Amino acid sequence: MPGQVHFPRHLNRSKSNARSHSNVFEIEISDISLRGNLPKVGTTSLDDFFCVRIGVCNQLQTTGWALRSYKWNKTHRFKVDESSKVTFSVDACDIRHSGRIGSFEETVGKLLERPGPIRQTVNLYGSGGQEIEIHFSIARIQYSTINKLSISYVDLQDLPSIHHNTFRVQVAIDGTIWESSSKPSNQGCSRWTDRYDFPFQLDSHASLQIFATRWLHGNKPIAVVEGSVKEWLAAPNGVFSKTLESMGTKFQLEFKVSQTSTAGDFYVEKAADPVVEKHNKLDTKEIDALDISAIILDIDPIPKFGKLSWDDRFFLEIHAMNNGEPHKVISQAQQGVKCLMWDTTFTFNVSQTSRLVFRVLGYDGKDSDPIPIGTTIFEVDEILQQTSLIKRPFLSATSVRIDGMPTLSFRAAQAGAMSFTGSSSLTARKSLDSFTQLSAAVNRTAHLNVQPKQPRDHTQNKRIIEDAISRASKYNSGDEHLYPLLVKIGIFVSVAERLAKLHPYASIAYSILATRYEVIRQQIARENGVIRLMHTMQETYDLIMAVNSLPYLYRRKNVIEAIVQQTIECAFFIRDYVITRGSFAQVIRNSVLNVESQIKEFENAFKDLQRSFQSHGAVSPQLTVLKILEDVQDLGAKADFRDMHYAIDARCTASCAIHLPTYSAAPPVDLITSLQSWVIGDSKESERICVLSGPVESCSAIALVVGERFQFASRLGSSYCFRGDRHNDTRSYTNLFPTIARDLADRNAQFKQNLWRAVGHNMSLRKTWVVKTQFEEFILAPSRDVIWNGPYLVIIDGLEMGGDEAARKEVLSVLVEKGAELPRNLRFLITCRLEDDICKAFSGQSHILRRQLGESGSFAMPPDA
């Protein structure tokens, strides 16, 4: 077809020339645009996107994807000399396919000699002589500059409800003050994405104050962050983050900070290098799942489609291509003031070479077809290199008139990426980096699949392992207790990669302590018993990780499994005890045990495991757990809940596998890790419930895997699967919460005692069918004063399958109205399809984390949410 692009299979990329460092200077390339008869790629011109990649001396930057006839305002800067070659490559794509369509190359010296702006003709590959033009400007940067401090991407999350829920910020650097415009809080979020510059000195005083806007009175200050400019510039990756508190509510502040040098109409950022793409494999960690969240489209005015504004419906459609397989999500927006918002976290199976296409569509809420409002495209490898909010101009479709340039902003992160709290947690990050250096040598030594006669160089591996441990130990920053234990557990995690069954469970033990590293490190200084327990745990891992023991670990797998389980139990005890010392210690003091005797029991358990490991002896199946009240056993023995409603054979571990097809793909590891972190507590304190929606098979497979992990860790409180057929099926919404309550009573003696006190002598209450009463009396009331050593997970798989919309109305209502009252260590994971009533009920609830998985299939409008 004339004008149709045929992408070549192989692209010859030019190699950069060597350059002398004596004549190195900086150039900037800007005002890039494509002109002429651009080729057709997709079905319609609205599906066609183009980008320009600029390569200079192993530095590769991209303009980003845009529609035809678009001018990129982005400025690109490179370090060069006059002989350096600049390569401009033009790529084209539709939603599914992409490829190089043309390129040209020239030296820096010759480009600087040409009068600007430059117009360069490019021949299109395989087009029979068809040409387009690249227009751009190039200039050498002069260094008669003025240093300035730049503040941008100010983002407030989880804001409290104050007055009219409208906020503004004020930034002051010495005597220079900038005040933002007032913005309403949309689902607890306010965001300012523009950049503001201030003159400064390193010792300049810096402050950022947050105000709640009041109409009749003066604005009310609710929080402030102060420090020196030097402290702000030291923020990791140029992103300053802090948890603040106002009116008893904690919320998150984040903004980008950098030092810039201005000269004329351009600036050079000094805090970080520009995003550089590499032709070879990126250095970042392999990824199989990506989370996109906190999406806001700033658009003024919001387009109108129906006769009345409340008739209008807006939908976000995100397409992702992974290894040739397309995935997408569709989600309805919530309208704010001059913006559209989505409070769901969208999860996609992707790789580093995947591309995401964002499209927003609108219609009048009736039978008309959806109309595209605009589109923007992101490369996954580009997203992964961002450290804060991501912002991109939103390219408007010609079918909808929009004034100005809308912008799309969102957060993105690798699902399951380890997060750390506190500035000193850089120590923990460094330790994690050190573990990767150990992995190859450790796994060669502990290789389980090697042929018996294959030679092994244990001497060399021993030296590598010992050297890596020595390097890791240099980062301890004076921490002689928690950090060495983390190092040893982290090394064991690398060994557990060879012990496939243990790998995910070993990572649980590490993440419990690592994610709260800074808090625990500061609090244990006065806790001699906890310090002694840590050293006993460290001695246990020293024994396992002895180089001479590594080749024989597979023979002692049962002992190692018991050590991992005991580590998880003690890690939860250490974390929860030092963080909630007051209430935790008070309960133990009121029992026959005290903290010291409890710690002693944990120590003895590890010493018994050490002896079992050394002697190859049998392992006691009894896990040493936290003991709270002596009289629980006596009272619990009298408890009899057999007349409470109970669903037989509803457990996910027993039933999920029944209806899953044998060819079901394994869930993404990153997504499982992300859910694991949420259960452990590495998330917002308010998020007691996670609702995971998407394809039936994917959701059930995830519920099954997560359930198995926490069953191993003795942390699966209950699981209830509505999917699949059962013999003598008794599952229904009316026995959901009684079943969960009876399961929790079997897991936690204190919960069992409280439940028996509440219902033991009240037959009417035990037999009630009222769902709200069940949740309040069987779940909330018994759990209020329970000391949970670590989290307990409750899984409800296939919530939509328990009955029709009318039947589940009361279940949804109680989860929305009462779910926020669940204790911090009791988490509900709910999987479901996106039914109309479920979307409406769970939307905009601060205690509910909403996640939506990408799925394949043709476009279909989702139910109104």
XYZ file of N, CA and C in Angstrom, residues 368-581:
642
model
N -24.388 6.071 22.748
C -23.447 6.559 21.741
C -22.088 5.890 21.911
N -21.290 5.886 20.847
C -19.952 5.315 20.911
C -19.011 6.253 21.665
N -18.035 5.705 22.368
C -17.070 6.566 23.075
C -16.234 7.361 22.086
N -15.911 8.598 22.467
C -15.132 9.494 21.613
C -13.777 9.725 22.257
N -12.661 9.505 21.519
C -11.326 9.751 22.088
C -11.136 11.225 22.427
N -10.606 11.478 23.621
C -10.276 12.838 24.045
C -8.799 13.129 23.804
N -7.954 12.135 24.042
C -6.524 12.335 23.834
C -5.747 11.079 24.162
N -4.456 11.109 23.857
C -3.590 9.943 23.999
C -2.187 10.388 24.376
N -1.480 9.525 25.098
C -0.047 9.697 25.300
C 0.588 8.331 25.478
N 1.881 8.218 25.181
C 2.580 6.931 25.169
C 3.844 7.028 26.019
N 4.133 5.947 26.744
C 5.339 5.867 27.562
C 6.029 4.539 27.303
N 7.362 4.581 27.289
C 8.151 3.360 27.275
C 8.373 2.923 28.723
N 8.297 1.604 28.980
C 8.464 1.118 30.345
C 9.858 1.431 30.873
N 10.898 1.286 30.040
C 12.243 1.572 30.539
C 12.396 3.052 30.887
N 11.683 3.924 30.196
C 11.691 5.351 30.543
C 10.995 5.570 31.885
N 9.878 4.894 32.109
C 9.138 5.035 33.356
C 9.968 4.572 34.543
N 10.688 3.460 34.379
C 11.439 2.882 35.486
C 12.581 3.779 35.949
N 13.020 4.688 35.092
C 14.125 5.559 35.472
C 13.651 6.836 36.164
N 12.325 7.013 36.308
C 11.805 8.171 37.015
C 11.773 7.870 38.508
N 11.932 8.889 39.323
C 11.990 8.700 40.774
C 10.851 9.393 41.505
N 9.960 10.064 40.792
C 8.846 10.719 41.458
C 7.668 10.723 40.495
N 6.840 11.727 40.597
C 5.705 11.826 39.692
C 6.162 11.896 38.239
N 5.376 11.306 37.374
C 5.645 11.358 35.943
C 4.579 12.234 35.299
N 5.015 13.165 34.488
C 4.102 14.113 33.862
C 4.390 14.166 32.369
N 3.319 14.245 31.575
C 3.483 14.286 30.124
C 2.323 15.077 29.517
N 2.588 15.955 28.546
C 1.470 16.603 27.845
C 0.542 15.550 27.238
N -0.748 15.802 27.335
C -1.749 14.864 26.834
C -2.212 15.357 25.474
N -1.971 14.575 24.450
C -2.202 14.992 23.069
C -3.677 14.863 22.719
N -4.301 15.990 22.435
C -5.747 16.008 22.217
C -6.099 15.466 20.847
N -7.209 14.737 20.787
C -7.727 14.249 19.511
C -8.435 15.392 18.787
N -8.432 15.333 17.470
C -9.033 16.406 16.682
C -10.552 16.425 16.791
N -11.142 15.314 17.281
C -12.601 15.231 17.364
C -13.167 15.978 18.564
N -12.312 16.385 19.493
C -12.763 17.080 20.695
C -11.995 18.387 20.828
N -12.710 19.482 21.006
C -12.061 20.777 21.161
C -11.657 20.992 22.609
N -10.371 21.227 22.839
C -9.846 21.456 24.185
C -8.937 22.672 24.139
N -9.147 23.601 25.048
C -8.301 24.785 25.118
C -7.030 24.449 25.896
N -5.906 24.992 25.456
C -4.652 24.767 26.171
C -4.126 23.354 25.969
N -3.171 22.967 26.806
C -2.526 21.657 26.720
C -2.808 20.863 27.996
N -3.689 19.867 27.951
C -3.910 19.028 29.132
C -2.636 18.268 29.490
N -2.486 17.919 30.771
C -1.333 17.136 31.209
C -1.811 15.915 31.989
N -1.136 14.802 31.767
C -1.410 13.559 32.487
C -0.257 13.312 33.448
N -0.570 13.089 34.712
C 0.471 12.782 35.695
C 0.062 11.542 36.477
N 1.052 10.765 36.911
C 0.775 9.531 37.639
C 2.038 9.063 38.334
N 1.885 8.045 39.154
C 3.013 7.378 39.793
C 3.175 6.003 39.175
N 4.412 5.561 39.076
C 4.700 4.232 38.532
C 5.828 3.604 39.321
N 5.734 2.306 39.531
C 6.779 1.589 40.251
C 6.708 0.127 39.884
N 7.842 -0.505 39.932
C 7.861 -1.943 39.756
C 7.079 -2.577 40.891
N 6.097 -3.402 40.540
C 5.294 -4.056 41.567
C 6.207 -4.890 42.460
N 6.050 -4.705 43.755
C 6.851 -5.489 44.688
C 8.228 -4.938 44.963
N 8.562 -3.755 44.409
C 9.878 -3.181 44.681
C 10.014 -2.889 46.160
N 11.155 -3.253 46.731
C 11.378 -3.075 48.169
C 11.425 -1.597 48.512
N 10.647 -1.197 49.513
C 10.694 0.186 49.968
C 11.275 0.225 51.373
N 11.887 1.355 51.719
C 12.534 1.508 53.018
C 12.055 2.807 53.641
N 11.997 2.835 54.954
C 11.538 4.032 55.642
C 12.707 4.699 56.339
N 12.742 6.033 56.237
C 13.790 6.777 56.941
C 14.977 7.056 56.051
N 15.619 8.208 56.270
C 16.744 8.587 55.429
C 17.929 7.659 55.604
N 18.162 7.160 56.820
C 19.296 6.284 57.043
C 19.092 4.901 56.465
N 17.901 4.643 55.907
C 17.649 3.344 55.310
C 18.470 3.141 54.042
N 19.226 4.169 53.627
C 20.180 3.963 52.537
C 21.139 2.835 52.896
N 21.408 2.674 54.187
C 22.250 1.562 54.632
C 21.655 0.237 54.201
N 20.337 0.086 54.415
C 19.678 -1.157 54.028
C 19.720 -1.345 52.524
N 19.573 -0.255 51.783
C 19.632 -0.375 50.320
C 21.016 -0.855 49.876
N 22.055 -0.305 50.514
C 23.406 -0.723 50.153
C 23.631 -2.192 50.459
N 23.066 -2.651 51.579
C 23.223 -4.060 51.909
C 22.544 -4.922 50.870
N 21.366 -4.501 50.405
C 20.653 -5.278 49.404
C 21.459 -5.337 48.109
N 22.100 -4.206 47.745
C 22.957 -4.213 46.563
C 24.110 -5.196 46.735
N 24.650 -5.283 47.945
C 25.771 -6.178 48.179
C 25.374 -7.639 48.020
N 24.127 -7.982 48.356
C 23.702 -9.370 48.268
C 23.750 -9.864 46.823
N 23.427 -8.970 45.873
C 23.443 -9.401 44.486
C 24.848 -9.807 44.050
N 25.869 -9.208 44.659
C 27.243 -9.577 44.337
C 27.563 -10.992 44.826
N 26.857 -11.418 45.876
C 27.131 -12.734 46.444
C 26.457 -13.861 45.681
N 25.363 -13.550 45.004
C 24.466 -14.597 44.532
C 25.166 -15.648 43.683
N 25.975 -15.207 42.726
C 26.594 -16.174 41.813
C 27.516 -17.138 42.556
N 28.394 -16.589 43.409
C 29.340 -17.454 44.127
C 28.619 -18.372 45.107
N 27.623 -17.837 45.816
C 26.891 -18.650 46.786
C 26.159 -19.783 46.086
N 25.505 -19.463 44.983
C 24.722 -20.498 44.298
C 25.614 -21.513 43.600
N 26.795 -21.096 43.178
C 27.724 -22.100 42.627
C 28.131 -23.091 43.716
N 28.310 -22.556 44.920
C 28.734 -23.420 46.021
C 27.587 -24.308 46.507
N 26.366 -23.756 46.512
C 25.215 -24.503 47.022
C 24.394 -25.111 45.900
N 24.994 -25.300 44.725
C 24.271 -25.764 43.543
C 23.650 -27.126 43.811
N 22.351 -27.242 43.574
C 21.660 -28.498 43.884
C 21.566 -29.418 42.677
N 21.748 -28.874 41.469
C 21.539 -29.682 40.270
C 22.840 -30.067 39.577
N 23.960 -29.769 40.204
C 25.243 -30.035 39.569
C 25.527 -31.536 39.553
N 26.199 -31.978 38.522
C 26.575 -33.390 38.451
C 27.549 -33.734 39.576
N 27.435 -34.921 40.199
C 28.293 -35.265 41.350
C 29.781 -35.168 41.060
N 30.177 -35.494 39.819
C 31.602 -35.516 39.515
C 32.108 -34.194 38.957
N 31.223 -33.222 38.820
C 31.651 -31.938 38.277
C 32.545 -31.233 39.291
N 33.739 -30.774 38.896
C 34.652 -30.133 39.853
C 34.107 -28.791 40.334
N 34.374 -28.476 41.584
C 33.955 -27.194 42.145
C 35.154 -26.513 42.785
N 35.311 -25.259 42.504
C 36.416 -24.503 43.080
C 35.917 -23.816 44.353
N 35.840 -24.589 45.456
C 35.321 -24.041 46.699
C 36.223 -22.945 47.249
N 37.529 -23.039 46.994
C 38.458 -22.037 47.521
C 38.149 -20.664 46.930
N 37.952 -20.628 45.610
C 37.646 -19.353 44.958
C 36.282 -18.823 45.418
N 35.278 -19.716 45.477
C 33.953 -19.281 45.915
C 33.986 -18.777 47.351
N 34.763 -19.454 48.198
C 34.874 -19.026 49.590
C 35.442 -17.614 49.668
N 36.478 -17.353 48.856
C 37.083 -16.021 48.870
C 36.071 -14.971 48.398
N 35.302 -15.269 47.335
C 34.309 -14.326 46.824
C 33.259 -14.018 47.882
N 32.762 -15.078 48.548
C 31.717 -14.894 49.548
C 32.234 -14.078 50.728
N 33.420 -14.438 51.227
C 33.961 -13.723 52.380
C 34.275 -12.269 52.047
N 34.798 -12.022 50.832
C 35.081 -10.646 50.430
C 33.796 -9.822 50.332
N 32.738 -10.438 49.778
C 31.470 -9.713 49.621
C 30.855 -9.402 50.980
N 30.938 -10.354 51.915
C 30.421 -10.103 53.268
C 31.211 -8.973 53.920
N 32.520 -8.978 53.718
C 33.359 -7.913 54.282
C 32.974 -6.556 53.713
N 32.720 -6.488 52.384
C 32.320 -5.215 51.773
C 30.971 -4.760 52.309
N 30.040 -5.715 52.434
C 28.716 -5.356 52.938
C 28.796 -4.805 54.351
N 29.698 -5.357 55.156
C 29.804 -4.957 56.563
C 30.311 -3.527 56.712
N 30.966 -2.990 55.703
C 31.497 -1.631 55.790
C 30.393 -0.587 55.804
N 29.174 -0.953 55.384
C 28.088 0.014 55.285
C 27.244 0.090 56.555
N 27.688 -0.510 57.650
C 26.792 -0.644 58.799
C 26.478 0.664 59.514
N 27.225 1.731 59.255
C 26.958 3.059 59.836
C 26.791 2.989 61.354
N 27.573 2.140 61.999
C 27.511 2.027 63.442
C 26.446 1.100 63.972
N 25.674 0.486 63.108
C 24.624 -0.446 63.540
C 25.242 -1.833 63.705
N 25.414 -2.262 64.940
C 26.076 -3.531 65.219
C 25.099 -4.667 65.493
N 23.800 -4.405 65.378
C 22.818 -5.420 65.769
C 21.909 -5.821 64.603
N 21.065 -4.878 64.146
C 20.100 -5.223 63.095
C 20.778 -5.411 61.747
N 21.724 -4.520 61.425
C 22.342 -4.594 60.096
C 23.066 -5.920 59.856
N 23.903 -6.411 60.775
C 24.552 -7.705 60.522
C 23.552 -8.839 60.338
N 22.425 -8.780 61.067
C 21.410 -9.822 60.892
C 20.785 -9.734 59.505
N 20.514 -8.507 59.047
C 19.963 -8.327 57.706
C 20.918 -8.840 56.640
N 22.195 -8.580 56.825
C 23.184 -9.056 55.865
C 23.116 -10.579 55.744
N 23.089 -11.272 56.891
C 23.092 -12.736 56.868
C 21.791 -13.295 56.279
N 20.659 -12.695 56.645
C 19.391 -13.169 56.070
C 19.360 -12.871 54.574
N 19.885 -11.706 54.194
C 19.909 -11.363 52.773
C 20.754 -12.333 51.966
N 21.890 -12.753 52.518
C 22.725 -13.749 51.845
C 21.950 -15.058 51.715
N 21.231 -15.418 52.774
C 20.451 -16.650 52.718
C 19.370 -16.569 51.648
N 18.775 -15.377 51.440
C 17.773 -15.222 50.385
C 18.370 -15.611 49.034
N 19.638 -15.224 48.796
C 20.277 -15.584 47.525
C 20.491 -17.083 47.423
N 20.778 -17.746 48.555
C 20.913 -19.200 48.554
C 19.554 -19.852 48.299
N 18.510 -19.270 48.876
C 17.182 -19.863 48.754
C 16.679 -19.848 47.322
N 17.292 -19.052 46.440
C 16.922 -19.106 45.033
C 17.139 -20.499 44.455
N 18.100 -21.226 45.016
C 18.350 -22.590 44.563
C 17.396 -23.576 45.233
N 16.835 -23.189 46.386
C 15.852 -24.019 47.071
C 14.483 -23.447 46.727
N 13.955 -23.851 45.580
C 12.804 -23.169 44.984
C 11.649 -22.991 45.959
N 11.382 -24.002 46.778
C 10.251 -23.916 47.694
C 10.461 -22.854 48.760
N 11.709 -22.619 49.145
C 11.989 -21.704 50.237
C 12.160 -20.259 49.788
N 12.419 -20.045 48.520
C 12.788 -18.711 48.059
C 11.795 -17.627 48.475
N 10.482 -17.739 48.153
C 9.564 -16.654 48.517
C 9.404 -16.499 50.011
N 9.504 -17.590 50.772
C 9.320 -17.508 52.213
C 10.520 -16.842 52.884
N 11.712 -17.116 52.365
C 12.902 -16.470 52.921
C 12.837 -14.958 52.728
N 12.289 -14.524 51.607
C 12.202 -13.083 51.355
C 11.229 -12.402 52.307
N 10.212 -13.142 52.806
C 9.291 -12.565 53.783
C 10.064 -12.165 55.039
N 10.913 -13.069 55.517
C 11.680 -12.793 56.729
C 12.538 -11.544 56.556
N 13.174 -11.410 55.406
C 14.032 -10.245 55.161
C 13.213 -8.951 55.105
N 12.105 -8.973 54.351
C 11.349 -7.737 54.137
C 10.692 -7.227 55.417
N 10.330 -8.120 56.349
C 9.718 -7.683 57.613
C 10.629 -6.692 58.332
N 11.922 -7.015 58.402
C 12.874 -6.169 59.122
C 13.403 -5.033 58.255
N 13.591 -5.280 56.961
C 14.202 -4.267 56.094
C 13.280 -3.079 55.870
N 11.965 -3.329 55.719
C 11.056 -2.227 55.406
C 10.868 -1.275 56.581
N 11.128 -1.736 57.796
C 11.060 -0.849 58.973
C 12.447 -0.699 59.605
N 13.451 -0.761 58.774
C 14.836 -0.791 59.259
C 15.146 0.380 60.184
N 14.850 1.595 59.739
C 15.267 2.781 60.498
C 14.569 2.853 61.846
N 13.261 2.560 61.886
C 12.524 2.620 63.147
C 13.070 1.593 64.129
N 13.260 0.356 63.646
C 13.752 -0.707 64.530
C 15.160 -0.382 65.015
N 16.013 0.090 64.115
C 17.405 0.383 64.472
C 17.473 1.398 65.610
N 16.622 2.414 65.558
C 16.655 3.456 66.582
C 16.057 2.982 67.904
N 15.057 2.102 67.853
C 14.316 1.725 69.055
C 14.982 0.624 69.868
N 15.820 -0.217 69.239
C 16.351 -1.374 69.968
C 17.535 -1.034 70.854
N 18.006 0.218 70.804
C 19.218 0.578 71.556
C 19.076 0.265 73.045
N 17.845 0.371 73.587
C 17.641 0.161 75.027
C 17.093 -1.227 75.328
N 16.992 -2.070 74.331
C 16.358 -3.376 74.506
C 17.421 -4.474 74.463
N 18.018 -4.769 75.612
C 19.084 -5.765 75.658
C 18.596 -7.154 75.256
N 17.364 -7.490 75.663
C 16.835 -8.796 75.305
C 16.650 -8.962 73.818
N 16.122 -7.934 73.144
C 15.927 -7.994 71.694
C 17.279 -8.074 70.984
N 18.252 -7.315 71.482
C 19.594 -7.368 70.887
C 20.175 -8.770 71.020
N 19.996 -9.379 72.190
C 20.506 -10.744 72.386
C 19.832 -11.740 71.444
N 18.512 -11.581 71.243
C 17.790 -12.450 70.310
C 18.312 -12.286 68.891
N 18.592 -11.043 68.486
C 19.139 -10.800 67.151
C 20.473 -11.506 66.965
N 21.301 -11.464 67.981
C 22.611 -12.110 67.871
C 22.468 -13.631 67.794
N 21.490 -14.184 68.509
C 21.246 -15.627 68.416
C 20.767 -15.996 67.009
N 19.895 -15.164 66.441
C 19.434 -15.405 65.071
C 20.604 -15.310 64.093
N 21.475 -14.305 64.324
C 22.636 -14.147 63.444
C 23.554 -15.361 63.529
N 23.756 -15.895 64.730
C 24.596 -17.080 64.892
C 24.022 -18.272 64.122
N 22.694 -18.366 64.113
C 22.042 -19.451 63.368
C 22.345 -19.340 61.881
N 22.266 -18.128 61.334
C 22.533 -17.946 59.906
C 24.030 -18.042 59.607
N 24.879 -17.683 60.569
C 26.312 -17.924 60.385
C 26.572 -19.414 60.189
N 25.861 -20.225 60.942
C 26.024 -21.674 60.849
C 25.557 -22.192 59.491
N 24.395 -21.721 59.044
C 23.864 -22.158 57.744
C 24.773 -21.721 56.607
N 25.271 -20.474 56.707
C 25.990 -19.881 55.586
C 27.480 -20.183 55.611
N 27.936 -21.028 56.525
C 29.343 -21.439 56.485
C 29.622 -22.081 55.135
N 30.716 -21.680 54.508
C 31.006 -22.135 53.147
C 31.050 -23.657 53.067
N 31.563 -24.302 54.104
C 31.647 -25.760 54.085
C 30.278 -26.430 54.166
N 29.263 -25.678 54.637
C 27.923 -26.255 54.742
C 27.091 -26.055 53.483
N 27.451 -25.063 52.684
C 26.611 -24.707 51.534
C 26.317 -25.873 50.588
N 27.301 -26.728 50.245
C 26.983 -27.791 49.287
C 25.993 -28.826 49.804
N 25.716 -28.825 51.109
C 24.890 -29.885 51.692
C 23.556 -29.355 52.217
N 23.218 -28.125 51.857
C 21.988 -27.543 52.381
C 20.762 -28.342 51.976
N 20.776 -28.881 50.749
C 19.587 -29.575 50.268
C 19.279 -30.803 51.115
N 20.296 -31.368 51.791
C 20.058 -32.535 52.645
C 19.386 -32.140 53.964
N 19.436 -30.848 54.287
C 18.890 -30.380 55.573
C 17.730 -29.419 55.326
N 16.996 -29.686 54.275
C 15.945 -28.758 53.866
C 14.871 -28.606 54.929
N 14.544 -29.675 55.641
C 13.512 -29.596 56.676
C 13.937 -28.688 57.818
N 15.222 -28.773 58.188
C 15.719 -27.906 59.265
C 15.700 -26.454 58.807
N 16.146 -26.221 57.583
C 16.192 -24.848 57.070
C 14.790 -24.269 56.985
N 13.835 -25.080 56.576
C 12.441 -24.620 56.517
C 11.967 -24.193 57.897
N 12.295 -24.980 58.917
C 11.904 -24.626 60.286
C 12.593 -23.340 60.735
N 13.855 -23.153 60.342
C 14.588 -21.925 60.698
C 13.916 -20.712 60.064
N 13.500 -20.831 58.796
C 12.835 -19.721 58.119
C 11.516 -19.387 58.818
N 10.738 -20.414 59.163
C 9.471 -20.166 59.850
C 9.691 -19.480 61.202
N 10.692 -19.942 61.947
C 10.976 -19.328 63.236
C 11.494 -17.901 63.073
N 12.251 -17.651 62.002
C 12.739 -16.297 61.724
C 11.585 -15.352 61.449
N 10.610 -15.792 60.671
C 9.442 -14.969 60.371
C 8.705 -14.614 61.660
N 8.500 -15.614 62.517
C 7.800 -15.382 63.783
C 8.543 -14.370 64.643
N 9.856 -14.523 64.766
C 10.642 -13.611 65.608
C 10.780 -12.233 64.976
N 10.853 -12.173 63.653
C 10.939 -10.871 62.980
C 9.679 -10.057 63.242
N 8.520 -10.700 63.176
C 7.282 -9.989 63.497
C 7.282 -9.543 64.965
N 7.767 -10.399 65.863
C 7.826 -10.023 67.281
C 8.713 -8.802 67.479
N 9.903 -8.815 66.887
C 10.840 -7.688 67.044
C 10.215 -6.412 66.494
N 9.671 -6.498 65.280
C 9.096 -5.303 64.650
C 7.951 -4.731 65.477
N 6.980 -5.585 65.820
C 5.795 -5.080 66.508
C 6.096 -4.669 67.940
N 7.047 -5.348 68.578
C 7.378 -5.001 69.961
C 8.042 -3.623 70.041
N 9.022 -3.352 69.177
C 9.734 -2.076 69.275
C 8.888 -0.913 68.758
N 7.952 -1.193 67.836
C 7.137 -0.110 67.288
C 5.951 0.204 68.195
N 5.340 -0.836 68.780
C 4.174 -0.644 69.650
C 4.515 -1.149 71.055
N 5.652 -0.688 71.574
C 6.192 -1.242 72.816
C 5.207 -1.121 73.975
